Amino acid sequence: MKEKFARWHILLLQYFKRDWKKIFIWILALGLFSAGFIPAFEEMAKGDGLIGMYETLRNPAMVSIVGPTPIKEASKYTLGAMYSHEMLLFSGLFAMIISILHVIGHTRKEEDLGLTELVRSFQVGRQANSLAVIVETIFINLILALFIGVIMISFSADGITTLGAFLFGFAIAIAGIIGAAIGILMAQIMPISSAATGSSLGIMGLLYLIRGGTDISNIKLSMLNPLGWVYLTYPFTENNWLTIIFGLIFSLVIMILALSLEGRRDMGAGYLPERQGRANAKKTLLSIPGLFIKLNKGTIISWLIAFPVLGAAYGAIYGDMETFLESNEMMKQMFTYSGISIEESFTSTIIMVMVLLVAILPIAIVNKLFSEERNLNLSQIHGTKVRRSQLYWTNIFLAGLVSIIGLGLAVGGLGGAALSVMKSTTMNIVDFLVAGYNLLPSILFFIGLAGLVLGWIPNLRKILYIYLSYSFFVNYFAGILNLPKIVINTSPISWLPKMPIESFKFKNFAIITIVSIGLTLLGYWGYKRRDMVEGA
Amino acid sequence: MSKLVKIQGLEKSFGKVQALKNVSFDVGPGEVVGFIGPNGAGKSTTIRILLGIIKRDAGSAEIFGKDVWRDSFEIHKRISYVPGDVSLWGSLTGGEIIDLFMKLHGSGNREKRDYLIERFELDPRKKSKGYSKGNRQKVGLIAALAVESDLYIFDEPTSGLDPLMEQVFQEEVEKIKKEDKSILLSSHILSEVERLADRVVIIRQGEIVESGNLDELRHLTRSRVVLETEGDVSKMLEVNGVHDFIQRENQGIFSADHEHLNDILIEASRLKVKKFEVAPPTLEDLFMRHYQG
Ligand SMILES: Nc1ncnc2c1ncn2[C@@H]1O[C@H](COP(=O)(O)OP(=O)(O)O)[C@@H](O)[C@H]1O
Ligand SMILES: [Mg+2]
């Protein structure tokens, strides 16, 4: 027994040395994300903010997304209650994802790459690596818990108690530890590392969806869900440490199970056989469009599911919109314009958010062509009678097509949900769709920029996302920060009217569309004549 | 038609790095040319220019009499190319990728494909993220060999293949050679192309340093000999064609000029040979000789 794990502690020290930069960033970034928004929430809580938030988040659609609160009446909803209600589940999910990736990356993935064989040829036990990685991950999560607790306390905000702050931290840590346990288990069962990662994240997603249902229907059932143990701690309100104990026991059992499975399997093998793929390609794959649709399929489908869901989540707010906006001066400035019905002005802002969200997908598709190029995946294709124009335009068209579909789904989801929760309104679904497609040229503009970058400066393709985030910031906060017109106009969204509060302007629509097409042509010109970047 | 591939004074720089300084060579019809050079010599750069993947800075490069950059589409209908580092889409199986490449090339032969998959012992149902480097290489080779082309360009085709599969590759290339196809075969190991190549072109630091058929180049090469004799092995020192002689007791280690092998053997047999080992010349030996003049 002992020799299986021989010298694991030496590996552990080795791993701390190897990973310290990653660990530092992990704890800092996740810690700040989890604990750092307290000042923003204090701002939101001012005036009737807490009551408004309470009403909004009590909506079942919101509960299924962010989780429940034990508070039964608005007056008892404190800053701490609101903070853990909104932030705990998501922070826990992030902690879980990072731990899963870390554990599988350093166990199964290294094994698949043949690195483990190298380590084993030194004098360490067969399973020393797995044990060391598990202990490392647990340790990182515990430090994270303390770090989160300390940051939260440091704001010395009203209602953020010391006990609650550390419980909040440990709840996030337990999410990470459960993630590590699931990861190490899947690493044994699955035939290869990518399948282990996929299935671990899949299990997490499934637990999330199930708890979304049980939180609304019967919260006792969420107590049976490992993900439930994270937020059912209810920091700052009930301060329930019991579920942390559940989580620890659960993780321990799973980890022991995983290690014993590992002891009985061959290196590089899993318990589930590798699924046999196709020996021959389907007809639909056998062309450049077929290939790129296939390569982007996963991304496209997940976003096309996410768009209407996110749209509906925003749409669900319409029911409590009045309370929500009345409650807080900041929100009010952001979303309302004088003399316009509240749902129309709210819609114009939300649609802008939706459009920028939808723009992520086409940018990702255009950028994908470059990562394929740089990964050398296209080398052999360059030796066939495929023209560069085919590669370029296939991806530009695919990006345009998913933008049109995605925008419809997002705005449709928003409008559908909004109309179903509003008691009386003058708006109908067509108003939502028209307001959405009114902004389509701004997405096309982002595609044009993406093409331009692909053709001329592909190494800088990340700036597209920076510009997208910047546009979001400018348009979202234009109202509160009183940004000057010249700054507001640096975002392509600003070049189009705010529907439904302003009316459609054909000239703007046409000009931006034509400019965008011009940009893609310019990008093509560069793409056609530049060196393909291969591996450099 | 005279030459299939014609390269004259090719130059290419990447930023400050001048990868190709002056590259000229050609490949005739039905000819197999070995393109030899150490890592970083500029083989892949030259080949990428030939495929229109990157653009030359100066010089000319033609295939089938057409410009490799301007007319790449026309050229690609009749060539097969396997890159040095075959990288594949992890989510597709080997079989799917082979079909895709064949289809994009345009003139695939199904039976040849299935035959080659069997020959190379590739599991076509496996997702390519599970393939080793050797298996990825096989996918590229099978796709390239299963289509009809007039010119085959292989960039270090056997890197990652085990010796058995290297053998299979050589046999398959010999078959297309018999069909009078032209082949450009790059490698950093001289012995790899020796069997197939009619002619070798040697590149070093972006310049062609030698070219000719292997026999012509033999004069440049010396084999490494380890000789053990009963008699006094130091007598070998006086024989013509023996260089860099080192003696260890009864053993002599030296380089031997190929044109003087006969004299060397005659003298050695006088001394009563107990052991005689010859190692073929390596690329490094060849360069050493070249630069010694
Ligand atoms: N895309 C590139 N960017 C920068 N340098 C490159 C690039 N491609 C090749 N090089 C450089 O050019 C030289 C020749 O490389 P290469 O043609 O790949 O050599 P070989 O194939 O003979 O090993 C090397 O010094 C290499 O570092
Ligand atoms: Mg190379």
mmCIF file of C-alpha atoms in Angstrom, chain A residues 35-277:
data_model
loop_
_atom_site.group_PDB
_atom_site.id
_atom_site.type_symbol
_atom_site.label_atom_id
_atom_site.label_comp_id
_atom_site.label_asym_id
_atom_site.label_seq_id
_atom_site.Cartn_x
_atom_site.Cartn_y
_atom_site.Cartn_z
ATOM 1 C CA ALA A 35 -14.860 38.617 -2.690
ATOM 2 C CA GLY A 36 -14.003 41.828 -4.470
ATOM 3 C CA PHE A 37 -17.440 43.013 -5.514
ATOM 4 C CA ILE A 38 -18.531 43.989 -2.036
ATOM 5 C CA PRO A 39 -18.116 47.752 -2.658
ATOM 6 C CA ALA A 40 -20.219 47.467 -5.822
ATOM 7 C CA PHE A 41 -22.904 45.612 -3.906
ATOM 8 C CA GLU A 42 -22.805 48.202 -1.134
ATOM 9 C CA GLU A 43 -23.505 50.773 -3.822
ATOM 10 C CA MET A 44 -26.398 48.707 -5.150
ATOM 11 C CA ALA A 45 -27.815 48.224 -1.666
ATOM 12 C CA LYS A 46 -28.223 51.961 -1.117
ATOM 13 C CA GLY A 47 -31.728 53.331 -0.814
ATOM 14 C CA ASP A 48 -34.272 50.639 -1.499
ATOM 15 C CA GLY A 49 -31.732 48.587 -3.430
ATOM 16 C CA LEU A 50 -31.857 45.578 -1.170
ATOM 17 C CA ILE A 51 -35.626 45.339 -1.384
ATOM 18 C CA GLY A 52 -35.572 45.714 -5.140
ATOM 19 C CA MET A 53 -32.890 43.078 -5.513
ATOM 20 C CA TYR A 54 -34.755 40.775 -3.186
ATOM 21 C CA GLU A 55 -37.888 41.042 -5.310
ATOM 22 C CA THR A 56 -35.957 40.528 -8.507
ATOM 23 C CA LEU A 57 -33.923 37.563 -7.343
ATOM 24 C CA ARG A 58 -36.920 35.856 -5.792
ATOM 25 C CA ASN A 59 -38.302 35.336 -9.259
ATOM 26 C CA PRO A 60 -38.121 31.546 -9.942
ATOM 27 C CA ALA A 61 -36.267 32.150 -13.204
ATOM 28 C CA MET A 62 -33.568 33.953 -11.239
ATOM 29 C CA VAL A 63 -33.481 31.358 -8.471
ATOM 30 C CA SER A 64 -32.833 28.629 -11.003
ATOM 31 C CA ILE A 65 -29.850 30.634 -12.241
ATOM 32 C CA VAL A 66 -28.237 32.068 -9.089
ATOM 33 C CA GLY A 67 -29.737 29.882 -6.365
ATOM 34 C CA PRO A 68 -32.075 30.492 -3.408
ATOM 35 C CA THR A 69 -31.940 32.632 -0.285
ATOM 36 C CA PRO A 70 -33.266 31.543 3.114
ATOM 37 C CA ILE A 71 -34.661 35.047 3.751
ATOM 38 C CA LYS A 72 -38.442 35.166 3.792
ATOM 39 C CA GLU A 73 -39.102 38.886 3.861
ATOM 40 C CA ALA A 74 -37.436 41.781 2.100
ATOM 41 C CA SER A 75 -36.663 43.735 5.253
ATOM 42 C CA LYS A 76 -34.326 40.990 6.499
ATOM 43 C CA TYR A 77 -32.347 40.916 3.254
ATOM 44 C CA THR A 78 -28.939 42.244 4.289
ATOM 45 C CA LEU A 79 -25.886 43.063 2.208
ATOM 46 C CA GLY A 80 -24.344 39.734 3.210
ATOM 47 C CA ALA A 81 -27.479 37.847 2.286
ATOM 48 C CA MET A 82 -27.601 39.505 -1.098
ATOM 49 C CA TYR A 83 -23.893 38.991 -1.740
ATOM 50 C CA SER A 84 -23.863 35.288 -1.026
ATOM 51 C CA HIS A 85 -27.167 34.866 -2.875
ATOM 52 C CA GLU A 86 -25.779 36.334 -6.049
ATOM 53 C CA MET A 87 -22.109 35.438 -5.912
ATOM 54 C CA LEU A 88 -21.594 32.185 -4.072
ATOM 55 C CA LEU A 89 -22.872 29.668 -6.600
ATOM 56 C CA PHE A 90 -21.015 31.233 -9.505
ATOM 57 C CA SER A 91 -17.780 31.617 -7.592
ATOM 58 C CA GLY A 92 -18.113 27.981 -6.545
ATOM 59 C CA LEU A 93 -18.609 26.918 -10.164
ATOM 60 C CA PHE A 94 -15.432 28.721 -11.193
ATOM 61 C CA ALA A 95 -13.483 27.118 -8.357
ATOM 62 C CA MET A 96 -14.797 23.749 -9.491
ATOM 63 C CA ILE A 97 -13.877 24.242 -13.129
ATOM 64 C CA ILE A 98 -10.327 25.337 -12.350
ATOM 65 C CA SER A 99 -9.791 22.423 -9.983
ATOM 66 C CA ILE A 100 -11.134 19.929 -12.520
ATOM 67 C CA LEU A 101 -8.843 21.276 -15.233
ATOM 68 C CA HIS A 102 -5.850 21.330 -12.908
ATOM 69 C CA VAL A 103 -6.302 17.807 -11.596
ATOM 70 C CA ILE A 104 -6.932 16.190 -14.959
ATOM 71 C CA GLY A 105 -4.236 18.265 -16.626
ATOM 72 C CA HIS A 106 -1.610 17.012 -14.222
ATOM 73 C CA THR A 107 -2.759 13.417 -13.974
ATOM 74 C CA ARG A 108 -4.479 11.891 -16.953
ATOM 75 C CA LYS A 109 -3.304 14.368 -19.532
ATOM 76 C CA GLU A 110 0.330 13.948 -18.540
ATOM 77 C CA GLU A 111 -0.187 10.219 -18.619
ATOM 78 C CA ASP A 112 -1.587 10.394 -22.158
ATOM 79 C CA LEU A 113 1.369 12.512 -23.190
ATOM 80 C CA GLY A 114 3.766 9.954 -21.758
ATOM 81 C CA LEU A 115 5.181 12.318 -19.126
ATOM 82 C CA THR A 116 4.093 10.106 -16.254
ATOM 83 C CA GLU A 117 6.207 7.262 -17.490
ATOM 84 C CA LEU A 118 9.176 9.544 -17.189
ATOM 85 C CA VAL A 119 8.339 10.455 -13.603
ATOM 86 C CA ARG A 120 7.683 6.875 -12.644
ATOM 87 C CA SER A 121 11.089 5.831 -13.836
ATOM 88 C CA PHE A 122 12.421 7.835 -10.892
ATOM 89 C CA GLN A 123 11.963 6.355 -7.488
ATOM 90 C CA VAL A 124 8.369 7.284 -6.836
ATOM 91 C CA GLY A 125 5.359 5.090 -6.268
ATOM 92 C CA ARG A 126 2.965 4.238 -9.075
ATOM 93 C CA GLN A 127 0.281 6.482 -7.664
ATOM 94 C CA ALA A 128 2.406 9.094 -5.954
ATOM 95 C CA ASN A 129 1.643 11.598 -8.704
ATOM 96 C CA SER A 130 -2.146 11.375 -8.301
ATOM 97 C CA LEU A 131 -1.945 11.711 -4.543
ATOM 98 C CA ALA A 132 0.417 14.662 -4.791
ATOM 99 C CA VAL A 133 -1.821 16.462 -7.272
ATOM 100 C CA ILE A 134 -4.925 15.866 -5.133
ATOM 101 C CA VAL A 135 -3.229 17.153 -2.005
ATOM 102 C CA GLU A 136 -1.886 20.133 -3.928
ATOM 103 C CA THR A 137 -5.361 21.025 -5.207
ATOM 104 C CA ILE A 138 -6.963 20.675 -1.772
ATOM 105 C CA PHE A 139 -4.259 22.861 -0.303
ATOM 106 C CA ILE A 140 -4.734 25.538 -2.959
ATOM 107 C CA ASN A 141 -8.473 25.604 -2.294
ATOM 108 C CA LEU A 142 -7.943 25.981 1.456
ATOM 109 C CA ILE A 143 -5.603 28.934 0.944
ATOM 110 C CA LEU A 144 -8.197 30.370 -1.415
ATOM 111 C CA ALA A 145 -10.848 30.064 1.310
ATOM 112 C CA LEU A 146 -8.724 31.995 3.784
ATOM 113 C CA PHE A 147 -7.814 34.599 1.200
ATOM 114 C CA ILE A 148 -11.482 35.174 0.322
ATOM 115 C CA GLY A 149 -12.405 35.474 4.001
ATOM 116 C CA VAL A 150 -9.694 38.027 4.643
ATOM 117 C CA ILE A 151 -10.578 40.180 1.626
ATOM 118 C CA MET A 152 -14.264 40.216 2.551
ATOM 119 C CA ILE A 153 -13.541 41.261 6.105
ATOM 120 C CA SER A 154 -11.095 43.917 4.932
ATOM 121 C CA PHE A 155 -13.953 45.925 3.392
ATOM 122 C CA SER A 156 -15.493 46.123 6.890
ATOM 123 C CA ALA A 157 -18.899 46.464 5.325
ATOM 124 C CA ASP A 158 -22.107 46.326 7.293
ATOM 125 C CA GLY A 159 -23.455 42.797 7.658
ATOM 126 C CA ILE A 160 -20.268 41.087 6.449
ATOM 127 C CA THR A 161 -19.412 39.127 9.582
ATOM 128 C CA THR A 162 -16.119 37.353 10.175
ATOM 129 C CA LEU A 163 -17.807 34.010 10.582
ATOM 130 C CA GLY A 164 -19.855 34.495 7.436
ATOM 131 C CA ALA A 165 -16.862 35.656 5.415
ATOM 132 C CA PHE A 166 -14.822 32.549 6.204
ATOM 133 C CA LEU A 167 -17.798 30.289 5.620
ATOM 134 C CA PHE A 168 -18.253 31.970 2.239
ATOM 135 C CA GLY A 169 -14.597 31.238 1.479
ATOM 136 C CA PHE A 170 -14.795 27.638 2.614
ATOM 137 C CA ALA A 171 -17.981 27.050 0.645
ATOM 138 C CA ILE A 172 -16.089 28.072 -2.502
ATOM 139 C CA ALA A 173 -13.160 25.887 -1.465
ATOM 140 C CA ILE A 174 -15.421 22.886 -0.985
ATOM 141 C CA ALA A 175 -16.712 23.408 -4.515
ATOM 142 C CA GLY A 176 -13.109 23.253 -5.726
ATOM 143 C CA ILE A 177 -12.394 20.133 -3.702
ATOM 144 C CA ILE A 178 -15.521 18.376 -4.988
ATOM 145 C CA GLY A 179 -14.367 19.342 -8.491
ATOM 146 C CA ALA A 180 -10.952 17.785 -7.824
ATOM 147 C CA ALA A 181 -12.655 14.587 -6.646
ATOM 148 C CA ILE A 182 -14.887 14.356 -9.718
ATOM 149 C CA GLY A 183 -11.908 15.109 -11.948
ATOM 150 C CA ILE A 184 -9.666 12.432 -10.498
ATOM 151 C CA LEU A 185 -12.493 9.880 -10.696
ATOM 152 C CA MET A 186 -13.264 10.619 -14.335
ATOM 153 C CA ALA A 187 -9.541 10.502 -15.087
ATOM 154 C CA GLN A 188 -9.651 6.818 -14.157
ATOM 155 C CA ILE A 189 -12.887 5.898 -15.886
ATOM 156 C CA MET A 190 -12.514 7.649 -19.219
ATOM 157 C CA PRO A 191 -10.342 6.328 -22.026
ATOM 158 C CA ILE A 192 -8.511 9.623 -22.667
ATOM 159 C CA SER A 193 -7.940 12.916 -20.923
ATOM 160 C CA SER A 194 -10.195 15.054 -23.104
ATOM 161 C CA ALA A 195 -13.055 12.683 -22.360
ATOM 162 C CA ALA A 196 -12.257 12.940 -18.650
ATOM 163 C CA THR A 197 -12.399 16.735 -18.786
ATOM 164 C CA GLY A 198 -15.550 16.726 -20.881
ATOM 165 C CA SER A 199 -17.406 14.319 -18.651
ATOM 166 C CA SER A 200 -16.348 16.111 -15.449
ATOM 167 C CA LEU A 201 -17.578 19.434 -16.764
ATOM 168 C CA GLY A 202 -20.684 17.638 -18.019
ATOM 169 C CA ILE A 203 -21.410 16.236 -14.568
ATOM 170 C CA MET A 204 -20.982 19.701 -13.126
ATOM 171 C CA GLY A 205 -23.373 21.151 -15.692
ATOM 172 C CA LEU A 206 -25.896 18.448 -14.958
ATOM 173 C CA LEU A 207 -25.715 19.056 -11.206
ATOM 174 C CA TYR A 208 -26.233 22.746 -11.919
ATOM 175 C CA LEU A 209 -29.320 22.131 -14.037
ATOM 176 C CA ILE A 210 -30.806 19.673 -11.544
ATOM 177 C CA ARG A 211 -30.368 22.076 -8.668
ATOM 178 C CA GLY A 212 -31.981 24.806 -10.797
ATOM 179 C CA GLY A 213 -35.067 22.638 -10.828
ATOM 180 C CA THR A 214 -35.039 21.432 -7.233
ATOM 181 C CA ASP A 215 -34.327 24.916 -5.852
ATOM 182 C CA ILE A 216 -37.696 25.999 -7.189
ATOM 183 C CA SER A 217 -39.731 22.861 -6.698
ATOM 184 C CA ASN A 218 -38.408 21.336 -3.489
ATOM 185 C CA ILE A 219 -35.305 22.765 -1.910
ATOM 186 C CA LYS A 220 -34.805 19.720 0.330
ATOM 187 C CA LEU A 221 -33.813 17.786 -2.761
ATOM 188 C CA SER A 222 -31.023 20.295 -3.411
ATOM 189 C CA MET A 223 -29.558 19.046 -0.136
ATOM 190 C CA LEU A 224 -28.756 15.793 -1.947
ATOM 191 C CA ASN A 225 -26.825 17.641 -4.629
ATOM 192 C CA PRO A 226 -23.053 18.184 -4.133
ATOM 193 C CA LEU A 227 -23.410 21.569 -5.804
ATOM 194 C CA GLY A 228 -26.193 22.374 -3.339
ATOM 195 C CA TRP A 229 -23.769 21.962 -0.462
ATOM 196 C CA VAL A 230 -21.939 25.042 -1.712
ATOM 197 C CA TYR A 231 -24.721 27.636 -1.438
ATOM 198 C CA LEU A 232 -26.879 25.896 1.174
ATOM 199 C CA THR A 233 -24.226 26.988 3.665
ATOM 200 C CA TYR A 234 -26.106 30.323 3.483
ATOM 201 C CA PRO A 235 -23.221 32.486 4.732
ATOM 202 C CA PHE A 236 -24.169 35.664 6.641
ATOM 203 C CA THR A 237 -27.681 34.337 7.281
ATOM 204 C CA GLU A 238 -27.923 30.803 8.587
ATOM 205 C CA ASN A 239 -24.188 30.086 8.613
ATOM 206 C CA ASN A 240 -24.654 26.401 8.118
ATOM 207 C CA TRP A 241 -21.304 24.557 8.318
ATOM 208 C CA LEU A 242 -22.896 21.134 8.093
ATOM 209 C CA THR A 243 -22.949 20.937 4.304
ATOM 210 C CA ILE A 244 -19.215 21.670 4.234
ATOM 211 C CA ILE A 245 -18.768 18.469 6.235
ATOM 212 C CA PHE A 246 -20.952 16.620 3.706
ATOM 213 C CA GLY A 247 -18.765 17.934 0.939
ATOM 214 C CA LEU A 248 -15.569 16.854 2.663
ATOM 215 C CA ILE A 249 -16.821 13.332 3.319
ATOM 216 C CA PHE A 250 -18.183 13.024 -0.209
ATOM 217 C CA SER A 251 -14.893 14.189 -1.742
ATOM 218 C CA LEU A 252 -12.852 11.901 0.437
ATOM 219 C CA VAL A 253 -14.924 8.857 -0.543
ATOM 220 C CA ILE A 254 -14.741 9.705 -4.239
ATOM 221 C CA MET A 255 -10.999 10.308 -4.068
ATOM 222 C CA ILE A 256 -10.358 6.998 -2.326
ATOM 223 C CA LEU A 257 -12.531 5.261 -4.893
ATOM 224 C CA ALA A 258 -10.605 6.936 -7.696
ATOM 225 C CA LEU A 259 -7.232 5.984 -6.267
ATOM 226 C CA SER A 260 -8.270 2.377 -5.838
ATOM 227 C CA LEU A 261 -9.545 2.294 -9.425
ATOM 228 C CA GLU A 262 -6.262 3.764 -10.552
ATOM 229 C CA GLY A 263 -4.364 1.071 -8.696
ATOM 230 C CA ARG A 264 -6.132 -1.552 -10.734
ATOM 231 C CA ARG A 265 -5.889 -0.153 -14.209
ATOM 232 C CA ASP A 266 -3.099 -0.064 -16.783
ATOM 233 C CA MET A 267 -1.323 3.134 -17.574
ATOM 234 C CA GLY A 268 -2.927 5.014 -20.441
ATOM 235 C CA ALA A 269 -6.103 2.922 -20.251
ATOM 236 C CA GLY A 270 -9.494 3.700 -18.779
ATOM 237 C CA TYR A 271 -12.397 1.637 -17.531
ATOM 238 C CA LEU A 272 -14.694 2.687 -20.337
ATOM 239 C CA PRO A 273 -13.525 1.535 -23.753
ATOM 240 C CA GLU A 274 -12.745 4.217 -26.272
ATOM 241 C CA ARG A 275 -15.708 4.816 -28.496
ATOM 242 C CA GLN A 276 -15.070 3.753 -32.055
ATOM 243 C CA GLY A 277 -15.407 6.584 -34.519
#
